[in-house]
DNA sequence: CTGTTAGCGCGTTCAG
DNA sequence: CTGAACGCGCTAACAG
């Protein structure tokens, strides 16, 4: 075996050089649009290039230039349409600059995330976009070697040395409570997310803020926590609906858990909004297929990914300066479930 | 600028060698668990490794070994939950073998797909998994240089020199027609997919097969084509529902178009299944949140991705032999929309 | 404007 | 069992 030839990669730059009777350096120059190569030679090289069907070896180039034109992206789960859309935005945005993402799912496991960061760095990614499971920026800083730029996406961590872009859901969640109160609801429940995540904390804060502004008491049993999955969302919903007296409205912290909530409601034969009003999160298409169409907290998810990618590209272009913390605005979209 | 130092990458293998007073070759050997290095030296090296916080440079290693431990994956669109799930399966399966996918969206554009294949190959991917937009395997063969193994996913191309895994939807689509007929439907429509895609062709074939077996005529106006997107699915559905007399059932070729279909039905105030029965494709969670829950053609999508990855890993492990063509089975899941 | 030289960091011969 | 030397393919110095 030994050096085997796991697929002979086609002609190298030296083959072209020989064929065109020039030096490898000259070929490299025309390849990179460098300097001003004599038109005659340039044409000759170009001809040899297509004659031999050359295409560059990105790995060798990366070793030399110390950049791979790849970006590590870690999200909890691509199956969550929220992240699927953000990822699509990242891909679209990076692509125009010639970068490609390397995608990892952490399933909200810090250990896996840090292991993935290490693996990504070893693969030589030029930067990182993280929808991190970490609670503190310091945990991330600790495992990012080599001064690679990092952008936090969909997370808002205090004292972070990294650029970040996140969505303000606190305000619309507060508005959601106020809206519900206006509709005559008094026992408003919150199907909350995992509190290690900043987005989940902000929604809970918005919920409490709304109650306070409405002069309603904060009733702990009316808050149940899920881990942002459908199944746990359903389980937590059961708990909520078991309260006596039962809630007359539920505000849900993410789109997967909304699915579980609706399932639990349907199983009990409860009517929306008559028995219980529902406010979901993320303006996913199916929320409008449901009867009644769901009132939702709509987040600009595509823009979230787009901004994250842009922030990172700026750093990759060498931009320096203090970390930038960008906030996008979610808004309450009132439909018929309230 | 020039050679700048886009992040000094930390210690190299030679730094470790110096620190441990051995040669780089020896360090390389312990790193790769090679041969039998003298225990004393080995320990010494190990100590230096952690003392200096060494981690290997994957790019350099790749240049040397000619493998990057990456796999190119091209799908139409990650926003389609069908592909999101397949991708998740691919990631999970590749990860245990130390491979990472490089993901591209083609949006069903052959030109983009082929450009992406070239870019992926230039980046040195060890293999490719394609949910290709190509109609013939030869188009793909033409743009895959360097004998890299390719697996076709969710596509069934005749005379293909590549391994492939796809789902038989023809049988369950035929069954769907039969089921509908049994329920008393006679004007059964098909919201079909783009016929350049094998999956769409198979579903149409199943539809016609069912009609034939039921002794029903094939009525061309009862077939409308969409491009697998929600919006075109809605537009094509409008056409279908405008037929006179109108269809009393619709079989839809993918999950995104199902969304459009339901939207069109709702807009006209039609009742499901009373006015029109509906059979969707893919057992996505929301199909069960709808009232009534949707009868669907359920595909083993996770397994689809898993098999594709496994097929590729086998080739990467050096397995030779003729192309393997694997078929998975979809099944009709009868719920209440029929 | 062009060719020569010298590595990037690593794995693997080949001597010893 | 170990070290010296070489080269993967490419780019960037430096001369000419």
XYZ file of C-alpha atoms (C1' of nucleotides) in Angstrom:
708
model
C 0.000 0.000 0.000
C 2.120 2.889 1.292
C 1.697 6.005 -0.744
C -0.977 4.305 -2.838
C -2.660 6.647 -5.215
C -6.048 7.389 -3.796
C -7.092 8.740 -7.171
C -4.468 10.363 -9.288
C -5.477 13.954 -9.059
C -4.796 15.022 -12.610
C -2.145 17.445 -13.759
C -0.243 19.660 -11.364
C 0.948 23.160 -11.862
C 4.334 21.840 -12.937
C 2.807 19.721 -15.642
C 1.232 22.855 -17.012
C 4.516 24.686 -16.730
C 6.310 22.017 -18.707
C 3.608 21.893 -21.340
C 3.591 25.660 -21.731
C 7.380 25.899 -21.535
C 7.337 28.327 -18.654
C 8.040 28.086 -14.950
C 5.566 26.989 -12.330
C 5.668 30.473 -10.875
C 4.355 31.939 -14.074
C 1.501 29.484 -14.170
C 0.696 30.383 -10.612
C 0.671 34.031 -11.577
C -1.835 33.661 -14.353
C -3.909 31.383 -12.159
C -4.142 34.076 -9.522
C -4.417 36.989 -11.910
C -1.150 38.240 -10.465
C 1.151 40.968 -11.681
C 1.242 41.526 -15.351
C 2.296 38.446 -17.216
C 3.201 38.895 -20.850
C 0.058 38.357 -22.951
C 1.742 35.809 -25.178
C 2.855 33.659 -22.293
C -0.455 34.124 -20.578
C -2.325 32.791 -23.596
C 0.074 29.917 -23.907
C -0.514 29.015 -20.282
C -4.255 29.355 -20.641
C -4.159 26.978 -23.561
C -2.156 24.402 -21.663
C -4.509 24.750 -18.741
C -7.533 23.718 -20.718
C -5.592 21.285 -22.871
C -4.551 19.271 -19.856
C -7.776 19.870 -17.966
C -6.046 21.394 -14.994
C -7.791 22.319 -11.842
C -6.029 23.587 -8.755
C -5.371 21.551 -5.648
C -7.100 23.523 -2.919
C -5.400 21.620 -0.143
C -1.904 22.537 -1.317
C -2.969 26.108 -1.790
C -4.430 26.172 1.697
C -1.254 24.833 3.227
C 0.660 27.604 1.572
C -1.731 30.502 2.117
C -2.910 29.381 5.527
C -6.503 29.795 4.649
C -9.009 27.206 3.596
C -11.972 29.341 2.559
C -14.098 27.304 4.908
C -16.074 28.375 7.940
C -17.191 26.192 10.815
C -20.862 26.458 11.676
C -22.295 24.831 14.775
C -26.012 24.809 15.474
C -28.129 22.700 17.790
C -29.951 20.813 15.036
C -30.491 21.243 11.325
C -33.867 19.525 11.704
C -35.158 22.617 13.434
C -36.451 24.799 10.566
C -35.282 27.828 12.486
C -31.675 26.760 12.055
C -32.205 25.301 8.614
C -33.192 28.747 7.426
C -30.308 30.440 9.182
C -27.920 27.926 7.651
C -29.335 28.538 4.198
C -28.724 32.244 4.672
C -25.182 31.596 5.830
C -24.481 29.393 2.841
C -25.884 31.898 0.395
C -23.946 34.754 1.922
C -20.632 32.959 2.295
C -20.843 31.528 -1.203
C -20.575 34.885 -2.931
C -17.283 35.410 -1.104
C -16.014 31.960 -2.038
C -16.416 30.413 1.396
C -18.083 27.126 2.250
C -19.485 26.158 5.620
C -18.618 23.017 7.535
C -21.765 22.207 9.464
C -22.057 20.484 12.828
C -25.034 19.682 15.048
C -24.389 19.978 18.748
C -27.793 18.835 19.982
C -27.188 21.434 22.691
C -24.414 19.389 24.170
C -21.535 21.565 25.300
C -19.099 18.699 25.231
C -19.933 17.835 21.661
C -19.794 21.461 20.678
C -16.318 21.966 22.064
C -15.103 18.763 20.494
C -16.514 19.954 17.188
C -14.811 23.317 17.545
C -11.511 21.537 18.048
C -12.093 19.296 15.037
C -13.089 22.246 12.914
C -10.006 24.194 13.928
C -7.817 21.200 13.151
C -9.379 21.139 9.708
C -8.208 24.710 9.353
C -11.464 26.643 9.181
C -10.880 30.361 8.765
C -13.617 31.317 11.195
C -16.542 30.096 13.221
C -20.253 30.848 13.465
C -21.764 29.412 16.598
C -25.308 29.077 17.885
C -23.542 27.968 21.002
C -24.723 25.804 23.854
C -22.306 27.595 26.156
C -23.611 29.790 28.922
C -20.606 32.061 29.074
C -18.440 33.449 26.320
C -15.380 32.454 28.316
C -16.093 28.769 27.753
C -15.943 29.369 24.041
C -12.866 31.547 24.217
C -11.134 28.755 26.093
C -11.474 26.285 23.256
C -10.834 28.543 20.269
C -7.143 28.476 19.512
C -5.280 30.379 16.898
C -7.143 33.678 17.120
C -9.744 32.614 14.610
C -12.639 35.055 14.343
C -15.854 33.864 15.931
C -19.410 35.101 15.497
C -22.132 34.175 17.941
C -25.453 33.663 16.205
C -28.850 33.691 17.896
C -27.127 34.146 21.218
C -26.615 37.237 23.318
C -23.870 36.663 25.852
C -22.726 39.418 28.217
C -19.081 40.511 28.183
C -18.463 38.591 25.004
C -15.238 39.259 23.129
C -16.950 38.013 19.966
C -19.141 39.615 17.379
C -22.727 38.531 17.726
C -26.133 38.844 16.169
C -29.321 37.917 17.939
C -33.023 38.596 17.847
C -34.865 40.569 20.466
C -37.742 38.332 21.487
C -38.210 39.900 24.880
C -40.180 42.876 23.594
C -42.554 40.866 21.407
C -43.049 38.321 24.185
C -44.015 41.149 26.496
C -46.323 42.443 23.786
C -47.773 38.971 23.470
C -48.786 38.987 27.126
C -50.296 42.431 26.797
C -52.178 41.360 23.697
C -53.563 38.330 25.504
C -54.664 40.435 28.468
C -56.408 42.767 26.100
C -58.278 39.755 24.735
C -59.494 39.039 28.228
C -57.037 36.309 29.197
C -55.872 36.158 32.774
C -54.175 32.809 33.323
C -51.403 33.120 30.802
C -48.897 30.298 30.779
C -45.406 30.148 29.309
C -43.975 27.059 27.694
C -40.383 28.078 28.247
C -37.118 26.924 26.723
C -33.910 25.688 28.364
C -32.617 28.522 30.506
C -28.982 27.913 29.633
C -29.865 29.551 26.339
C -30.033 33.315 26.139
C -33.015 33.266 23.780
C -35.009 31.241 26.282
C -34.039 33.549 29.136
C -35.084 36.605 27.187
C -38.473 35.173 26.392
C -39.084 34.341 30.022
C -38.029 37.854 30.961
C -40.429 39.289 28.403
C -43.186 37.135 29.796
C -42.618 38.409 33.302
C -42.298 41.941 32.089
C -45.667 41.670 30.365
C -47.350 40.271 33.448
C -45.945 43.061 35.530
C -47.074 45.764 33.133
C -50.525 44.229 33.073
C -50.631 44.127 36.845
C -50.955 40.343 36.817
C -49.168 38.174 39.383
C -46.340 35.890 38.327
C -47.612 32.403 39.048
C -44.696 29.904 38.884
C -46.858 26.859 38.117
C -47.849 28.584 34.902
C -44.312 28.249 33.589
C -43.023 24.894 32.417
C -39.704 24.202 30.778
C -38.886 22.114 27.737
C -35.635 21.596 25.886
C -36.837 23.025 22.575
C -37.829 19.602 21.227
C -41.309 18.576 20.122
C -41.584 15.664 22.516
C -40.538 17.573 25.612
C -42.718 20.430 24.460
C -45.628 18.055 24.489
C -44.764 16.690 27.924
C -44.376 20.156 29.417
C -47.665 21.164 27.810
C -49.450 18.307 29.539
C -48.189 19.636 32.842
C -49.384 23.109 31.984
C -52.826 21.971 30.919
C -53.158 19.963 34.124
C -53.006 23.052 36.318
C -56.183 23.886 38.177
C -57.609 26.216 37.232
C -56.120 25.636 33.789
C -54.363 28.319 31.773
C -56.499 30.211 29.278
C -53.502 31.029 27.087
C -50.028 29.668 26.353
C -47.022 31.467 24.909
C -44.559 29.026 23.455
C -40.820 29.654 23.234
C -39.928 27.848 20.029
C -41.479 26.302 16.978
C -40.734 22.654 17.724
C -42.354 22.904 21.142
C -45.386 24.582 19.551
C -45.982 21.342 17.713
C -46.024 19.438 20.973
C -48.306 21.996 22.548
C -50.875 21.730 19.786
C -50.735 17.979 19.992
C -51.453 18.075 23.711
C -54.292 20.521 23.193
C -55.813 18.386 20.454
C -55.577 15.248 22.541
C -57.685 16.873 25.248
C -60.191 18.110 22.743
C -59.615 21.708 23.786
C -60.638 24.434 21.341
C -58.297 27.196 20.208
C -58.748 30.002 21.038
C -62.005 29.448 22.911
C -60.572 27.255 25.641
C -56.973 28.236 25.313
C -55.276 30.887 23.218
C -51.951 29.971 21.599
C -48.966 32.054 20.593
C -46.199 30.183 18.822
C -42.689 31.220 17.864
C -41.259 31.491 14.346
C -43.372 32.171 11.306
C -43.105 28.659 9.914
C -45.413 27.877 7.010
C -47.548 25.293 8.748
C -48.665 27.787 11.396
C -50.952 29.199 8.738
C -52.260 25.809 7.646
C -53.578 25.101 11.115
C -57.150 25.919 12.018
C -57.161 28.546 13.335
C -54.010 30.111 11.898
C -51.546 30.740 14.683
C -50.593 34.057 16.172
C -46.791 33.945 16.277
C -43.700 35.776 17.343
C -42.025 36.085 13.965
C -38.238 36.251 13.863
C -36.172 37.468 10.911
C -34.315 34.193 10.704
C -32.868 34.490 7.226
C -31.476 37.873 8.108
C -30.043 36.384 11.270
C -27.897 34.013 9.272
C -27.071 36.613 6.691
C -25.835 39.079 9.290
C -23.811 36.435 11.065
C -22.070 35.555 7.820
C -21.477 39.188 6.949
C -20.030 39.940 10.357
C -17.624 37.045 9.939
C -16.685 37.971 6.387
C -15.805 41.456 7.585
C -13.351 39.994 10.072
C -11.945 37.627 7.483
C -11.280 40.650 5.325
C -9.115 41.895 8.138
C -11.473 44.314 9.801
C -10.396 44.996 13.343
C -12.046 46.873 16.153
C -14.127 46.022 19.195
C -16.741 43.266 19.082
C -19.972 44.260 17.450
C -23.242 43.208 19.017
C -26.075 43.323 16.541
C -29.731 43.047 17.503
C -32.588 42.200 15.168
C -36.225 42.720 15.986
C -38.895 40.037 16.208
C -42.517 41.082 16.060
C -45.875 39.790 17.146
C -47.956 38.609 14.212
C -51.560 38.483 15.288
C -53.697 35.859 13.591
C -56.609 33.845 14.859
C -55.393 31.651 17.656
C -55.742 34.505 20.127
C 1.047 41.856 3.995
C 2.703 39.093 2.009
C 3.024 35.956 4.024
C 1.319 37.717 6.922
C 0.482 35.407 9.731
C -3.213 34.814 9.522
C -3.144 33.425 13.044
C -0.006 31.663 14.118
C -1.204 28.152 14.268
C 0.514 27.005 17.396
C 3.310 24.449 17.646
C 4.225 22.199 14.767
C 5.378 18.660 14.846
C 8.995 19.842 14.777
C 8.494 21.997 17.835
C 7.329 18.915 19.652
C 10.304 16.974 18.345
C 12.739 19.570 19.644
C 11.007 19.763 23.005
C 11.006 15.991 23.376
C 14.550 15.660 22.005
C 13.492 13.267 19.297
C 12.977 13.518 15.562
C 9.827 14.693 13.860
C 9.416 11.216 12.450
C 9.108 9.765 15.917
C 6.500 12.303 16.898
C 4.582 11.458 13.759
C 4.742 7.811 14.697
C 3.266 8.239 18.136
C 0.664 10.586 16.710
C -0.495 7.919 14.320
C -0.071 5.015 16.697
C 2.509 3.629 14.298
C 4.962 0.816 14.708
C 6.297 0.240 18.097
C 7.991 3.293 19.474
C 10.035 2.796 22.619
C 7.740 3.388 25.621
C 10.105 5.886 27.188
C 10.287 8.026 24.110
C 6.593 7.673 23.560
C 5.819 9.003 27.033
C 8.266 11.810 26.557
C 6.564 12.775 23.317
C 3.124 12.533 24.850
C 4.227 14.886 27.600
C 5.584 17.407 25.151
C 2.418 17.168 23.136
C 0.208 18.268 25.977
C 2.819 20.626 27.397
C 2.900 22.650 24.207
C -0.792 22.179 23.484
C -0.189 20.637 20.116
C -2.899 19.797 17.701
C -2.268 18.527 14.208
C -2.583 20.587 11.065
C -5.209 18.787 9.065
C -4.389 20.641 5.882
C -0.780 19.541 5.849
C -1.798 16.026 6.684
C -4.321 16.060 3.863
C -1.761 17.243 1.362
C 0.448 14.385 2.336
C -2.121 11.614 2.624
C -4.306 12.802 -0.227
C -7.432 12.561 1.785
C -9.321 15.277 3.555
C -11.884 13.277 5.503
C -14.553 15.442 3.949
C -17.452 14.506 1.712
C -19.313 16.773 -0.676
C -23.084 16.699 -0.330
C -25.346 18.416 -2.824
C -29.085 18.628 -2.287
C -31.728 20.858 -3.838
C -32.481 22.814 -0.678
C -31.810 22.387 3.015
C -35.046 24.271 3.730
C -36.974 21.251 2.507
C -37.407 19.115 5.664
C -37.060 16.045 3.491
C -33.449 16.932 2.747
C -32.780 18.393 6.160
C -33.506 14.997 7.638
C -31.424 13.165 5.066
C -28.548 15.547 5.741
C -28.833 14.983 9.457
C -28.581 11.261 8.840
C -25.566 11.735 6.615
C -23.832 13.876 9.209
C -24.507 11.424 11.996
C -23.309 8.482 9.958
C -20.198 10.116 8.534
C -19.208 11.526 11.907
C -18.582 8.146 13.478
C -16.067 7.461 10.703
C -14.378 10.844 11.164
C -15.792 12.429 8.028
C -17.471 15.804 7.731
C -19.829 16.875 4.968
C -19.464 19.979 2.856
C -23.008 20.965 2.022
C -24.284 22.741 -1.088
C -27.767 23.706 -2.256
C -28.350 23.416 -5.959
C -31.919 24.730 -6.036
C -32.335 22.128 -8.793
C -30.083 24.052 -11.101
C -27.822 21.729 -13.063
C -25.348 24.488 -13.797
C -24.967 25.337 -10.151
C -24.704 21.717 -9.239
C -21.879 21.041 -11.660
C -20.058 24.166 -10.574
C -20.411 23.020 -6.983
C -19.094 19.575 -7.839
C -16.028 21.184 -9.369
C -15.506 23.429 -6.357
C -15.931 20.511 -3.995
C -13.438 18.432 -5.931
C -10.965 21.293 -5.913
C -11.331 21.411 -2.153
C -10.294 17.778 -2.154
C -13.412 16.001 -0.945
C -12.903 12.269 -0.706
C -16.324 11.472 -2.130
C -19.673 12.855 -3.134
C -23.303 12.294 -2.199
C -25.660 13.830 -4.706
C -29.404 14.361 -4.807
C -28.680 15.397 -8.307
C -30.583 17.651 -10.661
C -29.133 15.758 -13.596
C -31.350 13.644 -15.791
C -28.663 11.233 -16.871
C -25.814 9.733 -14.950
C -23.513 10.590 -17.816
C -23.831 14.304 -17.073
C -22.520 13.655 -13.601
C -19.786 11.322 -14.728
C -18.593 14.045 -17.073
C -17.874 16.484 -14.296
C -16.463 14.166 -11.646
C -12.727 14.031 -12.092
C -10.187 12.009 -10.210
C -12.191 8.831 -9.778
C -13.806 10.006 -6.590
C -16.591 7.710 -5.406
C -20.083 9.089 -5.913
C -23.363 8.026 -4.358
C -26.669 9.112 -5.815
C -29.232 9.774 -3.125
C -32.982 9.927 -3.646
C -32.426 9.399 -7.336
C -32.764 6.314 -9.458
C -30.942 6.765 -12.746
C -30.757 3.989 -15.327
C -27.350 2.732 -16.439
C -25.672 4.582 -13.641
C -22.050 3.731 -12.892
C -22.600 5.041 -9.359
C -23.928 3.511 -6.183
C -27.362 4.787 -5.389
C -30.097 4.635 -2.820
C -33.628 5.724 -3.497
C -37.130 5.229 -2.241
C -39.791 3.355 -4.142
C -42.726 5.735 -4.207
C -44.307 4.225 -7.248
C -45.906 1.338 -5.393
C -47.388 3.419 -2.585
C -48.616 6.007 -5.078
C -50.384 3.257 -6.959
C -51.772 2.047 -3.638
C -52.885 5.572 -2.910
C -54.992 5.647 -6.042
C -56.481 2.269 -5.229
C -57.233 3.396 -1.691
C -58.965 6.489 -2.997
C -61.029 4.482 -5.442
C -62.062 2.203 -2.630
C -63.255 5.260 -0.760
C -65.457 6.083 -3.695
C -63.329 8.718 -5.408
C -63.355 8.834 -9.177
C -61.784 12.105 -10.246
C -58.355 11.645 -8.734
C -55.840 14.352 -9.519
C -52.072 14.331 -9.245
C -50.061 17.338 -8.191
C -46.873 16.164 -9.846
C -43.249 17.151 -9.446
C -40.690 18.248 -12.034
C -40.268 15.386 -14.461
C -36.532 15.818 -14.777
C -36.396 14.179 -11.361
C -36.677 10.428 -11.086
C -38.742 10.597 -7.909
C -41.335 12.727 -9.670
C -41.425 10.408 -12.653
C -41.940 7.368 -10.453
C -44.828 8.960 -8.644
C -46.522 9.849 -11.896
C -45.972 6.294 -13.102
C -47.513 4.958 -9.901
C -50.460 7.259 -10.359
C -51.096 5.983 -13.865
C -50.567 2.414 -12.785
C -53.197 2.823 -10.084
C -55.653 4.348 -12.495
C -55.159 1.508 -14.873
C -55.587 -1.149 -12.228
C -58.768 0.540 -11.101
C -60.051 0.695 -14.640
C -60.190 4.463 -14.537
C -59.213 6.573 -17.564
C -56.091 8.716 -17.461
C -57.347 12.276 -17.762
C -54.422 14.628 -18.552
C -56.090 17.772 -17.162
C -56.084 16.071 -13.783
C -52.321 16.213 -13.659
C -50.563 19.506 -12.981
C -46.863 20.019 -12.484
C -45.034 22.036 -9.874
C -41.325 22.398 -9.162
C -41.488 20.992 -5.637
C -41.841 24.447 -4.061
C -44.728 25.625 -1.914
C -45.612 28.568 -4.103
C -45.701 26.635 -7.356
C -47.533 23.878 -5.551
C -50.189 26.400 -4.680
C -50.384 27.733 -8.217
C -50.661 24.279 -9.734
C -53.310 23.398 -7.169
C -55.420 26.353 -8.243
C -55.344 24.991 -11.769
C -56.361 21.565 -10.560
C -59.229 22.849 -8.456
C -60.475 24.899 -11.388
C -61.158 21.833 -13.505
C -64.798 21.165 -14.268
C -65.960 18.892 -12.912
C -63.415 19.373 -10.100
C -61.257 16.574 -8.739
C -62.566 14.773 -5.684
C -59.072 13.789 -4.558
C -55.489 14.994 -4.970
C -52.275 13.056 -4.549
C -49.361 15.363 -3.983
C -45.788 14.561 -4.941
C -43.834 16.296 -2.181
C -44.271 17.887 1.194
C -43.624 21.497 0.208
C -46.254 21.350 -2.513
C -48.688 19.807 -0.031
C -48.516 23.051 1.882
C -49.502 24.986 -1.207
C -52.286 22.555 -1.965
C -53.821 22.903 1.474
C -53.573 26.650 1.211
C -55.439 26.622 -2.072
C -58.084 24.300 -0.677
C -58.566 26.483 2.394
C -58.847 29.626 0.325
C -61.796 28.136 -1.555
C -63.433 26.985 1.600
C -63.374 23.384 0.466
C -63.699 20.685 3.112
C -61.241 17.800 3.462
C -62.062 15.026 2.823
C -65.723 15.743 2.090
C -65.146 17.912 -0.964
C -61.680 16.733 -1.788
C -59.519 14.007 -0.324
C -55.820 14.740 0.146
C -52.777 12.530 0.169
C -49.511 14.249 0.960
C -45.928 13.049 0.760
C -43.459 12.668 3.650
C -44.545 12.078 7.192
C -43.674 15.548 8.431
C -44.890 16.412 11.901
C -47.326 19.113 10.909
C -49.366 16.692 8.775
C -50.748 15.364 12.021
C -51.478 18.804 13.444
C -53.800 19.591 10.600
C -57.526 18.968 10.866
C -58.073 16.353 9.618
C -54.702 14.631 10.010
C -53.285 13.904 6.588
C -53.005 10.562 4.892
C -49.439 10.504 3.591
C -46.936 8.541 1.611
C -44.295 8.132 4.287
C -40.687 7.784 3.177
C -37.860 6.435 5.334
C -35.871 9.626 4.923
C -33.425 9.236 7.767
C -32.548 5.797 6.525
C -32.137 7.224 3.048
C -29.350 9.495 4.254
C -27.867 6.827 6.442
C -27.653 4.337 3.613
C -26.174 6.877 1.260
C -23.447 7.641 3.775
C -22.790 3.984 4.442
C -22.538 3.187 0.761
C -19.982 5.945 0.357
C -18.009 4.945 3.434
C -17.734 1.430 2.052
C -16.130 2.804 -1.101
C -13.859 5.052 0.882
C -12.697 1.995 2.755
C -11.605 0.674 -0.590
C -14.481 -1.606 -1.394
C -14.627 -2.321 -5.098
C -17.161 -4.090 -7.244
C -20.060 -3.110 -9.464
C -22.367 -0.232 -8.544
C -24.942 -1.089 -5.955
C -28.474 0.133 -6.411
C -30.382 0.145 -3.153
C -34.130 0.625 -2.915
C -36.040 1.598 0.203
C -39.760 1.237 0.584
C -42.241 4.054 1.198
C -45.659 3.183 2.505
C -49.111 4.639 2.515
C -50.106 5.900 5.962
C -53.859 6.196 6.070
C -55.207 8.889 8.339
C -58.283 11.044 8.054
C -57.924 13.195 4.979
C -59.153 10.376 2.775
C 8.429 40.594 -16.765
C 10.283 35.823 -15.680
C 12.714 31.809 -13.509
C 14.961 29.896 -9.387
C 14.762 28.832 -4.735
C 12.559 27.926 -0.570
C 9.457 26.465 2.340
C 3.998 25.710 4.423
C 3.430 20.874 8.103
C 3.239 16.443 7.683
C 4.061 11.171 6.620
C 7.107 7.978 4.851
C 10.635 6.048 2.710
C 15.574 4.513 3.573
C 19.770 3.874 6.156
C 21.733 3.044 10.371
C 13.773 1.096 16.919
C 15.158 5.830 15.313
C 16.725 9.946 12.490
C 17.744 12.192 8.030
C 16.023 13.298 3.809
C 12.467 13.898 0.555
C 8.199 15.486 -1.517
C 2.754 16.230 -1.564
C 1.218 21.080 -4.875
C 1.371 25.539 -4.415
C 2.840 30.619 -3.580
C 6.120 34.161 -2.413
C 10.382 35.713 -1.759
C 14.534 36.955 -4.482
C 17.384 37.642 -8.408
C 18.091 38.254 -13.240
